[in-house]
XYZ file of N, CA and C in Angstrom:
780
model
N 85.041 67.588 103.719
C 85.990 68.687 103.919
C 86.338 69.316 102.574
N 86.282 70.618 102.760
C 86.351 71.216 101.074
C 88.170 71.232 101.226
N 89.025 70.966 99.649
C 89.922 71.556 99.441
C 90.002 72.826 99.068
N 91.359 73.101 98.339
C 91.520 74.603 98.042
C 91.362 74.708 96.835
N 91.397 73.808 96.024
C 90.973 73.795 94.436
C 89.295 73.504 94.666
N 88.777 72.639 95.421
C 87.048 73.701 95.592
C 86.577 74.780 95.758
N 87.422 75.246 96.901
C 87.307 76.774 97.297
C 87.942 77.645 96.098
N 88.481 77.613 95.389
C 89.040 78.178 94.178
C 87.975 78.099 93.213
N 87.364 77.024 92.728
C 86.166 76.845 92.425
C 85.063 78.218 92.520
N 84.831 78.086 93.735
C 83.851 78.717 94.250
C 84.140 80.078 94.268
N 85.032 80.479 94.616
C 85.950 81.844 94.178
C 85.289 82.609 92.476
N 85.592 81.797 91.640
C 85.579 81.871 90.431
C 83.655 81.905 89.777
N 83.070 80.930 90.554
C 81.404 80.650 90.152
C 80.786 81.986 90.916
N 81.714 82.534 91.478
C 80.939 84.031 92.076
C 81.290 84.860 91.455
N 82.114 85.228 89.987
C 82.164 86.588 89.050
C 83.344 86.711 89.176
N 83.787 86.473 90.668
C 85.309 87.365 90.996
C 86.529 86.952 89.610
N 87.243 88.445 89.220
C 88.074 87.921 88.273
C 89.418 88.200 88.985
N 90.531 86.912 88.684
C 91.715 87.372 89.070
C 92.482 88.242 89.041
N 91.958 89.571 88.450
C 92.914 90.490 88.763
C 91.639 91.862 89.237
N 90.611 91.688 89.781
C 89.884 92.134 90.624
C 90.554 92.550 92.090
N 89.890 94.000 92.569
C 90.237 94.396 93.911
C 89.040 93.693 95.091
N 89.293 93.356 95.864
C 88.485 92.454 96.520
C 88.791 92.722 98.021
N 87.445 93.087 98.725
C 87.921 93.564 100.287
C 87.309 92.036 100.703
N 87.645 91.540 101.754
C 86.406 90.413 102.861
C 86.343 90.394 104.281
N 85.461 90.578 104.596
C 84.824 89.977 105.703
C 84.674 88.876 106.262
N 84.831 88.141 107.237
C 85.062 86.930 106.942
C 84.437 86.505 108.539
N 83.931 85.063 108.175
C 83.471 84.387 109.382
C 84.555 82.591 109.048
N 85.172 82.507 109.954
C 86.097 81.232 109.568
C 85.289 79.850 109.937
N 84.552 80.222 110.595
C 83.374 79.274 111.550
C 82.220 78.788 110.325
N 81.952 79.771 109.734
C 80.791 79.603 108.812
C 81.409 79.081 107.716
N 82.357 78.911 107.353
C 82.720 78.075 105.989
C 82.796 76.617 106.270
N 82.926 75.590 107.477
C 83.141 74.175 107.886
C 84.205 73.915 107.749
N 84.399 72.705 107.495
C 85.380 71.965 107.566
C 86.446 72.261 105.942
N 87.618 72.435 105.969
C 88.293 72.852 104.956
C 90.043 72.037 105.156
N 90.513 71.182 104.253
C 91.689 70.585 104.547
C 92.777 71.855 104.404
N 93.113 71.127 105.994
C 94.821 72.760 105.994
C 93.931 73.832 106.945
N 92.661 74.059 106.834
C 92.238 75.074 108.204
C 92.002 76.277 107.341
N 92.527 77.217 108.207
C 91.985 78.541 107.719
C 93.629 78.645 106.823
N 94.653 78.253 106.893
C 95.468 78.788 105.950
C 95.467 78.250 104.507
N 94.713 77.076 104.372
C 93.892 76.608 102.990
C 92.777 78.127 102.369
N 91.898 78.190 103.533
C 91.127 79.432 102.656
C 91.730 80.530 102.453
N 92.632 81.120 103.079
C 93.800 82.161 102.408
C 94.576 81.709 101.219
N 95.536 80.647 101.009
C 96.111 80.331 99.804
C 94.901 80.320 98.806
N 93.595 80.023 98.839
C 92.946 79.829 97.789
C 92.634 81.571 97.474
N 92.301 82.344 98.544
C 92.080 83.911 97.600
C 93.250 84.505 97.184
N 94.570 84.314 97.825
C 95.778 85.023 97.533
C 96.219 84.238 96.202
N 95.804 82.789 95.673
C 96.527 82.058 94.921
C 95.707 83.215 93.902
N 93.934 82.847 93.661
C 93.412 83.217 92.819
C 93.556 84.065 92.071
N 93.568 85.370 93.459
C 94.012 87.019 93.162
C 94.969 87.450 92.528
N 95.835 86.340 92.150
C 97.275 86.937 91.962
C 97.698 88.077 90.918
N 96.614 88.441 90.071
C 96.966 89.715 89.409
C 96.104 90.912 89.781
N 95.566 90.196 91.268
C 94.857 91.964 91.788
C 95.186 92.067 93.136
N 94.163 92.584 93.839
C 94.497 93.119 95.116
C 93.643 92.107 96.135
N 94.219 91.682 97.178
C 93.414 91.133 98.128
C 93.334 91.951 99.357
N 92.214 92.044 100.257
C 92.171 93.137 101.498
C 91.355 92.581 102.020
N 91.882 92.282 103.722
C 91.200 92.271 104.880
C 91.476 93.222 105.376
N 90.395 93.346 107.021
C 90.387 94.599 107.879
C 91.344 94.117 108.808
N 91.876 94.843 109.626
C 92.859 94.331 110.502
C 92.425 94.964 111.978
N 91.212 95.847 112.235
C 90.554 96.478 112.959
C 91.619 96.013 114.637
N 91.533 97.502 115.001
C 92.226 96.993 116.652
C 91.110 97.853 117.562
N 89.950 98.630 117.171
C 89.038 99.451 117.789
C 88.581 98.502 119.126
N 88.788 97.484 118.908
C 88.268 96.860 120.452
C 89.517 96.687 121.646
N 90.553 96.995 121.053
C 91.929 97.156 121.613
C 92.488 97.927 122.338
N 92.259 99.250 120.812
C 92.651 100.345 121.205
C 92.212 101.591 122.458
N 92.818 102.133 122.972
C 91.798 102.950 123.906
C 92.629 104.056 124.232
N 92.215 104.904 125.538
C 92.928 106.088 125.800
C 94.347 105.531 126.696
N 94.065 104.592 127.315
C 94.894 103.805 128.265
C 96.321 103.002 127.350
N 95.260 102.688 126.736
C 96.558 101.397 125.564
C 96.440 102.289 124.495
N 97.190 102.823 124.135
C 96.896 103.800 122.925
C 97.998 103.827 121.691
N 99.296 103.001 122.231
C 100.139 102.595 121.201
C 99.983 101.740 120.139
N 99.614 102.078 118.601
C 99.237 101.199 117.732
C 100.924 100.850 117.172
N 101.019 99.313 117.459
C 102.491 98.733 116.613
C 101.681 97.505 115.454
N 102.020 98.467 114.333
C 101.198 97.186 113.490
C 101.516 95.712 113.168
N 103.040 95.902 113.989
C 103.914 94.713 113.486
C 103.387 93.423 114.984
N 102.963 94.212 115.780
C 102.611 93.259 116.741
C 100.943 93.426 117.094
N 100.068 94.530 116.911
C 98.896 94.993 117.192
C 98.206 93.486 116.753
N 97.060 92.935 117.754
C 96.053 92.107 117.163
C 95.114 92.041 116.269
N 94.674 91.916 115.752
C 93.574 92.354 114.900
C 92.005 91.942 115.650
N 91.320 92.917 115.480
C 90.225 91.970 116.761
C 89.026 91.564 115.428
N 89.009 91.053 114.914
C 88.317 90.757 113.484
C 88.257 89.160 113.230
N 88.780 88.865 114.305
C 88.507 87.246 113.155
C 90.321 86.679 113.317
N 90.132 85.022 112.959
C 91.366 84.743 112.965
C 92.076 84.574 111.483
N 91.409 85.018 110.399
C 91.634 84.604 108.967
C 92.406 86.642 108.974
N 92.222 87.576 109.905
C 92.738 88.460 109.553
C 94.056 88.720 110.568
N 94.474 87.572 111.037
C 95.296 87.469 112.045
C 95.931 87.079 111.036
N 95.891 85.964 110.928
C 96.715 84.756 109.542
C 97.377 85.810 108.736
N 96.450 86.428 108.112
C 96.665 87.205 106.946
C 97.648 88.224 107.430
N 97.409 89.174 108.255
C 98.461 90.165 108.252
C 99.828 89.769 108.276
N 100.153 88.371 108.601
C 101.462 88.284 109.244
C 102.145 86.989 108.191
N 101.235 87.094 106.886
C 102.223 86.400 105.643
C 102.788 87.335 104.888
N 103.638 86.415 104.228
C 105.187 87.156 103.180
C 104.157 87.538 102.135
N 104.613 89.420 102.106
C 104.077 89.849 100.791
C 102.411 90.830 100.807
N 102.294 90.554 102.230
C 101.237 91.336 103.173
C 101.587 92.355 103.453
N 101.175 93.728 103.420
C 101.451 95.172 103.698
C 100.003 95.344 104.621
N 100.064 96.131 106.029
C 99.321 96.473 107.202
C 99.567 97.678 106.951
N 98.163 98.477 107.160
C 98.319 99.797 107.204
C 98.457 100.629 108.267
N 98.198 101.709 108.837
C 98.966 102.366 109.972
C 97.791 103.143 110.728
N 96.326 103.152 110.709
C 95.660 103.538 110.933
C 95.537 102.784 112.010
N 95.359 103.504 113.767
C 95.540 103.277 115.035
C 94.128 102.047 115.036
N 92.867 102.376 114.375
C 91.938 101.546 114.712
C 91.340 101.059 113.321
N 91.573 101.364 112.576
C 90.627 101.002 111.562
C 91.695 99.812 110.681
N 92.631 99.434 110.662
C 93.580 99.459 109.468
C 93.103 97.996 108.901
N 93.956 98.226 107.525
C 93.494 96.857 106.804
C 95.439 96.591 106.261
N 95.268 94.967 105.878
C 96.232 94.520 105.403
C 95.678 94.194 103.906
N 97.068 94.321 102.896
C 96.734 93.778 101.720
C 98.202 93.349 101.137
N 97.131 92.782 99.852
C 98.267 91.712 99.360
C 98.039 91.195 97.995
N 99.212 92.002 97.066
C 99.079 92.168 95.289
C 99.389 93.082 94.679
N 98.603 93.455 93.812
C 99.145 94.832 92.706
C 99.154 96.081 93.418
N 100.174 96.881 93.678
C 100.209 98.120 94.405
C 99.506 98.282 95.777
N 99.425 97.343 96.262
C 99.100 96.793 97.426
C 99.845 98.071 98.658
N 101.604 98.184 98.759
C 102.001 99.560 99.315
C 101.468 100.822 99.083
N 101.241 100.872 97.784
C 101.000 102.578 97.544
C 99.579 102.141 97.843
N 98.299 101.226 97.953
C 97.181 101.224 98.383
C 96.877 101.618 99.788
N 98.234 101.694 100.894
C 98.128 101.420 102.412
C 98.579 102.952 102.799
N 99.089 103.544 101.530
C 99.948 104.857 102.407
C 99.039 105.843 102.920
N 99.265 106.605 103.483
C 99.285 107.860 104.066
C 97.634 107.455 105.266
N 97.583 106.323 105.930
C 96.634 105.885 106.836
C 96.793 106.426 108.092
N 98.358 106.671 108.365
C 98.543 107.624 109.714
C 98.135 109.127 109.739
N 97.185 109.510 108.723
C 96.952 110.689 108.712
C 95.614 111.017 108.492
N 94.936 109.855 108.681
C 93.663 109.770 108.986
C 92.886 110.000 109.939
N 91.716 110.875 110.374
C 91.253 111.477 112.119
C 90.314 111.295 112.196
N 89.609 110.014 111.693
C 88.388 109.317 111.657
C 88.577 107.924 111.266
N 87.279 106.744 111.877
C 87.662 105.692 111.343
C 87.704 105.261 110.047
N 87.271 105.920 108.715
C 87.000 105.185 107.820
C 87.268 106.607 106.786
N 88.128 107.474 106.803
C 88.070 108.954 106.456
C 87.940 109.321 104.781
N 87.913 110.118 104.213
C 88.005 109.971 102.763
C 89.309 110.546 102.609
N 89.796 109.749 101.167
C 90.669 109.419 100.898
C 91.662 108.724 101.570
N 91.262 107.386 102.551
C 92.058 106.592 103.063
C 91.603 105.194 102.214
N 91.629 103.957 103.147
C 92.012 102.647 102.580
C 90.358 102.341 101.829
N 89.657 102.480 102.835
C 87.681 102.430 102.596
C 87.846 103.443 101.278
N 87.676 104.439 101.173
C 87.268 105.246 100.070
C 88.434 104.504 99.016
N 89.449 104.204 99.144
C 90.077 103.754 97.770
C 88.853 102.380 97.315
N 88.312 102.226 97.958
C 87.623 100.772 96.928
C 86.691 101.301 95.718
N 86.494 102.634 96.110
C 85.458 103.006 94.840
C 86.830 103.164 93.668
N 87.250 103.786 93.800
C 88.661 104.414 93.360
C 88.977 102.957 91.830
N 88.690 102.085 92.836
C 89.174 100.681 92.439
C 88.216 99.579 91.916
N 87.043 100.197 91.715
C 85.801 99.213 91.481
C 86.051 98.342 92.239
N 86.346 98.318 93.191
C 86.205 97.143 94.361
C 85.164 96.164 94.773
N 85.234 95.215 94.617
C 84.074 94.282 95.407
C 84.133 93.531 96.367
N 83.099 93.745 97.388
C 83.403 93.283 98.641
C 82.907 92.133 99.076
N 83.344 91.248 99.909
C 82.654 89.769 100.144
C 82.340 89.433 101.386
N 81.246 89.483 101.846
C 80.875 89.302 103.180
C 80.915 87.924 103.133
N 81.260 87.260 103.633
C 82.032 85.574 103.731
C 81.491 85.267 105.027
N 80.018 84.831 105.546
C 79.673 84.252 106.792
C 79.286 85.468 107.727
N 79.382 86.558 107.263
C 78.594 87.644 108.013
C 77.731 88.437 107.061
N 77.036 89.345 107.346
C 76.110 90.206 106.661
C 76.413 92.043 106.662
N 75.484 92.550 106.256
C 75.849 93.972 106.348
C 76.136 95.051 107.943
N 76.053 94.136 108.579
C 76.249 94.794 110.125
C 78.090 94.927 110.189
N 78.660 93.936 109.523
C 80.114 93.899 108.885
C 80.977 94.504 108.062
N 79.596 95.392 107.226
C 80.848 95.948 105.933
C 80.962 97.230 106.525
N 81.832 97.474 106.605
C 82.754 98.515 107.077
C 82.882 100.144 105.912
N 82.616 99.597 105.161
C 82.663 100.406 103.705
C 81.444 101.186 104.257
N 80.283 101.022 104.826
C 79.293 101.897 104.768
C 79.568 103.145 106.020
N 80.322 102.507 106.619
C 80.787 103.500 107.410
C 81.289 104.516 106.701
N 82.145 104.221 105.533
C 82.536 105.653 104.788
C 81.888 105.823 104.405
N 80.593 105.389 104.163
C 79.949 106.314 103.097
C 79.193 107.051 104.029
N 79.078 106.965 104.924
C 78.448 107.884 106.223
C 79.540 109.088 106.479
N 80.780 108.762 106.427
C 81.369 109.988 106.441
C 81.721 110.956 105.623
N 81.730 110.261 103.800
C 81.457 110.829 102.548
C 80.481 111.511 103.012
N 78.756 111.006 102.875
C 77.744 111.907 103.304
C 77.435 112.675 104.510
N 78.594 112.686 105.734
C 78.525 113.711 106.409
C 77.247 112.942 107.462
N 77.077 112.196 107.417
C 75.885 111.902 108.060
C 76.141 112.335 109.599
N 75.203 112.988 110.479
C 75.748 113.524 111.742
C 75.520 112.261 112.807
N 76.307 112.487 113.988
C 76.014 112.042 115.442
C 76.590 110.466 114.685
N 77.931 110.831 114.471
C 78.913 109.235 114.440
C 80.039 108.959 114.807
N 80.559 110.154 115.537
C 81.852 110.480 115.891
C 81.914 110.794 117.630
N 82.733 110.420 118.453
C 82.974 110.882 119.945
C 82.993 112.644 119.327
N 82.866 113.317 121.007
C 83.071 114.440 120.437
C 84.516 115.433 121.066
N 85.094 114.905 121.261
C 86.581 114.945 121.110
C 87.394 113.542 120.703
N 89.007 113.672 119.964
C 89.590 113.173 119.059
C 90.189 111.845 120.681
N 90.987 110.985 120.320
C 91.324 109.896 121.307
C 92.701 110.251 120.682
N 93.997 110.706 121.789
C 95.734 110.511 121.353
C 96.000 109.176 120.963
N 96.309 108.944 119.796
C 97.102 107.620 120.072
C 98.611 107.921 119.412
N 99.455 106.636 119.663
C 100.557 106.724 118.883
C 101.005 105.548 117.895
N 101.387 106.006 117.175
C 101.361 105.036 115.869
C 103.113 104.717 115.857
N 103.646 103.581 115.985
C 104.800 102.699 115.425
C 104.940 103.178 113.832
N 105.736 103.875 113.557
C 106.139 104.299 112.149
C 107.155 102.827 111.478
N 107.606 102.754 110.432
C 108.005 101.805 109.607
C 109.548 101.801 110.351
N 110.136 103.440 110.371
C 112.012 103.261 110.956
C 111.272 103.160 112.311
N 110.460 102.881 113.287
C 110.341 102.770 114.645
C 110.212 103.985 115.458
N 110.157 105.405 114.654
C 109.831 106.557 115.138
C 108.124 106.367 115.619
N 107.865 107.336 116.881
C 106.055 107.342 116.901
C 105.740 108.677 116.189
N 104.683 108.351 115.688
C 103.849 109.319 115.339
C 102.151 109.557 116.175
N 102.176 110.732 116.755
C 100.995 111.022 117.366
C 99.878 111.473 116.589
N 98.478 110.736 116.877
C 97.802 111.569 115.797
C 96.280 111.329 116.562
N 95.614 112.299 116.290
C 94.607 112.380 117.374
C 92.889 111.785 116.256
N 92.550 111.144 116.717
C 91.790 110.238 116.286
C 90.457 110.231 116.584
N 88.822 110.378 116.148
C 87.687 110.506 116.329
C 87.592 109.270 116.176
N 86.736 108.342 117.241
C 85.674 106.944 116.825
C 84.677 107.018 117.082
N 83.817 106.531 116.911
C 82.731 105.723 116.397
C 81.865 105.990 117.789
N 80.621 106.324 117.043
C 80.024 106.885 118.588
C 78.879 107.477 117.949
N 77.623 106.951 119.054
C 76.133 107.620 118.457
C 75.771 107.113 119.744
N 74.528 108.346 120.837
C 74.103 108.204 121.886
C 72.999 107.117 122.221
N 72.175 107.362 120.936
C 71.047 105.807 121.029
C 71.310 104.596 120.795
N 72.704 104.373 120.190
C 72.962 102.881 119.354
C 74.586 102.843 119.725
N 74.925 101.293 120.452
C 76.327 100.756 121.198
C 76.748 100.811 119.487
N 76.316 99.875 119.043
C 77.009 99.539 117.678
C 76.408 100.056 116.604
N 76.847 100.900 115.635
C 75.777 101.694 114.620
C 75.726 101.018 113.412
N 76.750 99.931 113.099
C 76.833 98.803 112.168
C 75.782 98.043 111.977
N 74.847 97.943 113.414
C 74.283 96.924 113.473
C 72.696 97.386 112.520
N 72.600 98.624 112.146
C 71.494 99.150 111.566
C 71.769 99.342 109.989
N 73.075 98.847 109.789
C 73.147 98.917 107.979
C 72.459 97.722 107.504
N 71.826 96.585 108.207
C 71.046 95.670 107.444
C 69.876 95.903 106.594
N 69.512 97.203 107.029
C 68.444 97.774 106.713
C 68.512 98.131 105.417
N 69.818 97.888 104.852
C 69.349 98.022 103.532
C 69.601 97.099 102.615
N 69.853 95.926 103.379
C 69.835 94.898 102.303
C 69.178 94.376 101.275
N 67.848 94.783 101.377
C 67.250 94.969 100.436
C 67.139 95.626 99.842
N 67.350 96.661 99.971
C 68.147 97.939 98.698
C 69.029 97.497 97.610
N 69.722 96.715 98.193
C 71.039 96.242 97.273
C 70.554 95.830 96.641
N 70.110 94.466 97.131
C 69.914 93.276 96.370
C 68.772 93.773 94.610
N 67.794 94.243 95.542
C 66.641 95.345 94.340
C 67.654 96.152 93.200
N 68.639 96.798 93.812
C 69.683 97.636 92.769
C 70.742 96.699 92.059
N 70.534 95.514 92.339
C 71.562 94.418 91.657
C 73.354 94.916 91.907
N 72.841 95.666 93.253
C 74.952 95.671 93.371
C 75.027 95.072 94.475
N 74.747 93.871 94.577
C 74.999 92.727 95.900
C 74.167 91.103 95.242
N 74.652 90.269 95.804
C 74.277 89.084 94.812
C 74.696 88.230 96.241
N 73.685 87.102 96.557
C 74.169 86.175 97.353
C 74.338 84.799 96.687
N 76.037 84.322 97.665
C 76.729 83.619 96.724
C 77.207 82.467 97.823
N 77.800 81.871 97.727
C 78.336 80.732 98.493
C 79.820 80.441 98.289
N 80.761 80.219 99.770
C 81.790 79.707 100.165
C 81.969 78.690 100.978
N 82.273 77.653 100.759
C 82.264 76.111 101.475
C 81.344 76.296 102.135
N 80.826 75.969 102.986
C 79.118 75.965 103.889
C 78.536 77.650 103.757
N 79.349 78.707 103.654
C 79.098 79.591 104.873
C 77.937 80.366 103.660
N 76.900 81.161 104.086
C 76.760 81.842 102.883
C 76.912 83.102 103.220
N 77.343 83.787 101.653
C 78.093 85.067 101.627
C 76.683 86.125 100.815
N 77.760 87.438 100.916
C 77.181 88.344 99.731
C 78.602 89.034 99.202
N 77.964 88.984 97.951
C 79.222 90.050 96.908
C 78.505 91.188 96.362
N 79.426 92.197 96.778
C 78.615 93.533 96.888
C 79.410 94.371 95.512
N 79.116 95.014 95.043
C 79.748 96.076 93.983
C 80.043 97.389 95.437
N 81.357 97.632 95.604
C 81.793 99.198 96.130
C 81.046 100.360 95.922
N 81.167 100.512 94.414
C 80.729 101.825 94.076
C 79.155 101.523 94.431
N 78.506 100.468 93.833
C 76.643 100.326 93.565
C 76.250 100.482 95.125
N 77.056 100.138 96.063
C 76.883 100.433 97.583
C 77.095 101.643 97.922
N 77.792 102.464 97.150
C 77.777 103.708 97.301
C 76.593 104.711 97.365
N 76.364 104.366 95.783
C 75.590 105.167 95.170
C 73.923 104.792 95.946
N 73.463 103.870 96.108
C 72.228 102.999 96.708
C 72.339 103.851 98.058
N 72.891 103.657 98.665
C 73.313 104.479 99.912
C 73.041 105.737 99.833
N 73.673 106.119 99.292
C 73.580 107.338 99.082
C 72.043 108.354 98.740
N 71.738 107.055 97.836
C 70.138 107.467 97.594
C 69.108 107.479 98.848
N 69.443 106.448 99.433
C 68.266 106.039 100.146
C 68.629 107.224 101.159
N 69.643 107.699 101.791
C 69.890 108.671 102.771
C 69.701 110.053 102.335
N 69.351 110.615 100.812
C 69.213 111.393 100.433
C 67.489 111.940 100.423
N 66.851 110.948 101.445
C 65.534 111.261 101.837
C 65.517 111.735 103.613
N 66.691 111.160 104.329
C 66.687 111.487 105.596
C 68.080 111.106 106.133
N 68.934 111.971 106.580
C 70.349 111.675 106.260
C 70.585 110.438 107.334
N 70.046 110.760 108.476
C 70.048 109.792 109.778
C 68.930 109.057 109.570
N 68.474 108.220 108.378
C 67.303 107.332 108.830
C 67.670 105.990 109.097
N 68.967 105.352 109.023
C 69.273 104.414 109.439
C 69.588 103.741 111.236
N 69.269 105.317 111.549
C 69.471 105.343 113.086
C 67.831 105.627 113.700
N 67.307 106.583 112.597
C 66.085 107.183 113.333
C 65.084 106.377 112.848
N 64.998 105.641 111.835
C 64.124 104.569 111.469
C 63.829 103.195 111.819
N 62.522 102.624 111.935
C 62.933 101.319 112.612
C 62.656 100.585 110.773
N 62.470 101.174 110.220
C 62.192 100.270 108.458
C 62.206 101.774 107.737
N 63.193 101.132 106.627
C 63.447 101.881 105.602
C 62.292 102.072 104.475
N 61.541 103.051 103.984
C 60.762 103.101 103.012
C 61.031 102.556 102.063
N 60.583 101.526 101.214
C 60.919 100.577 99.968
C 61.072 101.848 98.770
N 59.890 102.747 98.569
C 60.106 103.251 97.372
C 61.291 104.508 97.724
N 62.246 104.505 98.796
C 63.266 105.614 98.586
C 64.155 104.940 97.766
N 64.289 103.334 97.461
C 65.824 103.303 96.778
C 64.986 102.646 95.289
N 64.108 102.815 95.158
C 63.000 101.683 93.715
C 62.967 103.228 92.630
């Protein structure tokens, strides 16, 4: 059974520096056995982090709908995992306000990192919580899942405009404000006619990364991870789609020499 001074360990033998912005992904299953459970592997990134930013997703898109459409962040589930359950609901945790997409964080400017999310009309929009990681040299940690998970590429699909990713009208929802006022705000998700899940086709560039050295696979108690550079996921991305904007949908294999 790993402790939290292993997992701290391991934290540290992967680059991450303590006052680093750090998003994760997380599989609680894929790390094993850990003394204390999953609130051992939280004290070990929140202990570590303590002079930067820590961020999980707090996602309610499997929740949310036209029917149930009230987002209360103070009670909303997170449908992500139980390490982003944990997380939203410790002392010193700020949840952001975005009906489906939102993330919790926890550290340096952690509030002013979460604001203005109720004014977002897409899942992942620019200049919301996703686009601040470039902002922030952010690095992201897929912890027991892979790139069908990072969520970040979704913005960069909406940075690049990439078409046929959006419903084609907005979904009402209402958002629980901080004094308990609602705020209505009409909301585009996630939507492409050939593909249920469009996440599931960002693997395709995992080898992109890895070739561009802004992703590195690393290890957390059993599970194995990747640590990605924000921006180098950007930019890689960016390249490789700058040969066919939709080839991650319209391709069944990515051409090696678009990102070499």
């Amino acid at each position: 059974m790993y402790t939290k001074q292993e997992l701290k360990n391991m934290i540290k033998e992967m680059g991450i520096e303590s006052t680093d912005t750090l998003f994760i992904h997380s599989s609680m299953k894929a790390i094993g056995e850990v003394v204390g459970g999953a609130d051992t592997v939280l004290d070990s990134f929140m202990e570590y982090l303590e002079n930067g930013l820590l961020i999980l997703p707090t996602h309610t898109w499997a929740n949310m709908s036209e029917s149930h459409n009230v987002y209360d962040p103070k009670k909303e589930p997170s449908c992500v995992g139980v390490l982003t359950n944990l997380f939203m609901k410790r002392e010193g945790v700020v949840r952001s306000l975005h009906p489906t997409h939102s993330v919790a964080a926890y550290g340096k400017d952690n509030i002013e990192y979460i604001k203005g999310e109720e004014e977002i009309t897409t899942p992942c929009g620019i200049g919301g919580c996703y686009d601040r990681l470039r902002e922030r040299n952010a690095k992201i940690l897929l912890l027991g899942v892979n790139h069908s998970r990072n969520t970040f590429i979704h913005c960069v699909e909406e940075i690049l405009q990439v078409p046929e990713r959006f419903t084609e009208k907005p979904v009402l929802f209402k958002i629980v404000m901080p004094d308990g006022s609602i705020k209505e705000s009409m909301v585009y998700r996630h939507y492409n006619r050939t593909t249920a899940h469009i996440s599931e086709t960002y693997t395709k560039l995992e080898q992109a990364f890895y070739d561009n050295n802004v992703a590195k696979k690393v290890k957390f108690g059993d599970a194995t991870c990747i640590l990605c550079d924000a921006n180098g996921i950007f930019e890689v991305t960016k390249k490789v789609l700058s040969h066919q904007i939709n080839c991650l949908i319209e391709l069944e294999e990515i051409p090696r020499e678009w990102w070499i």
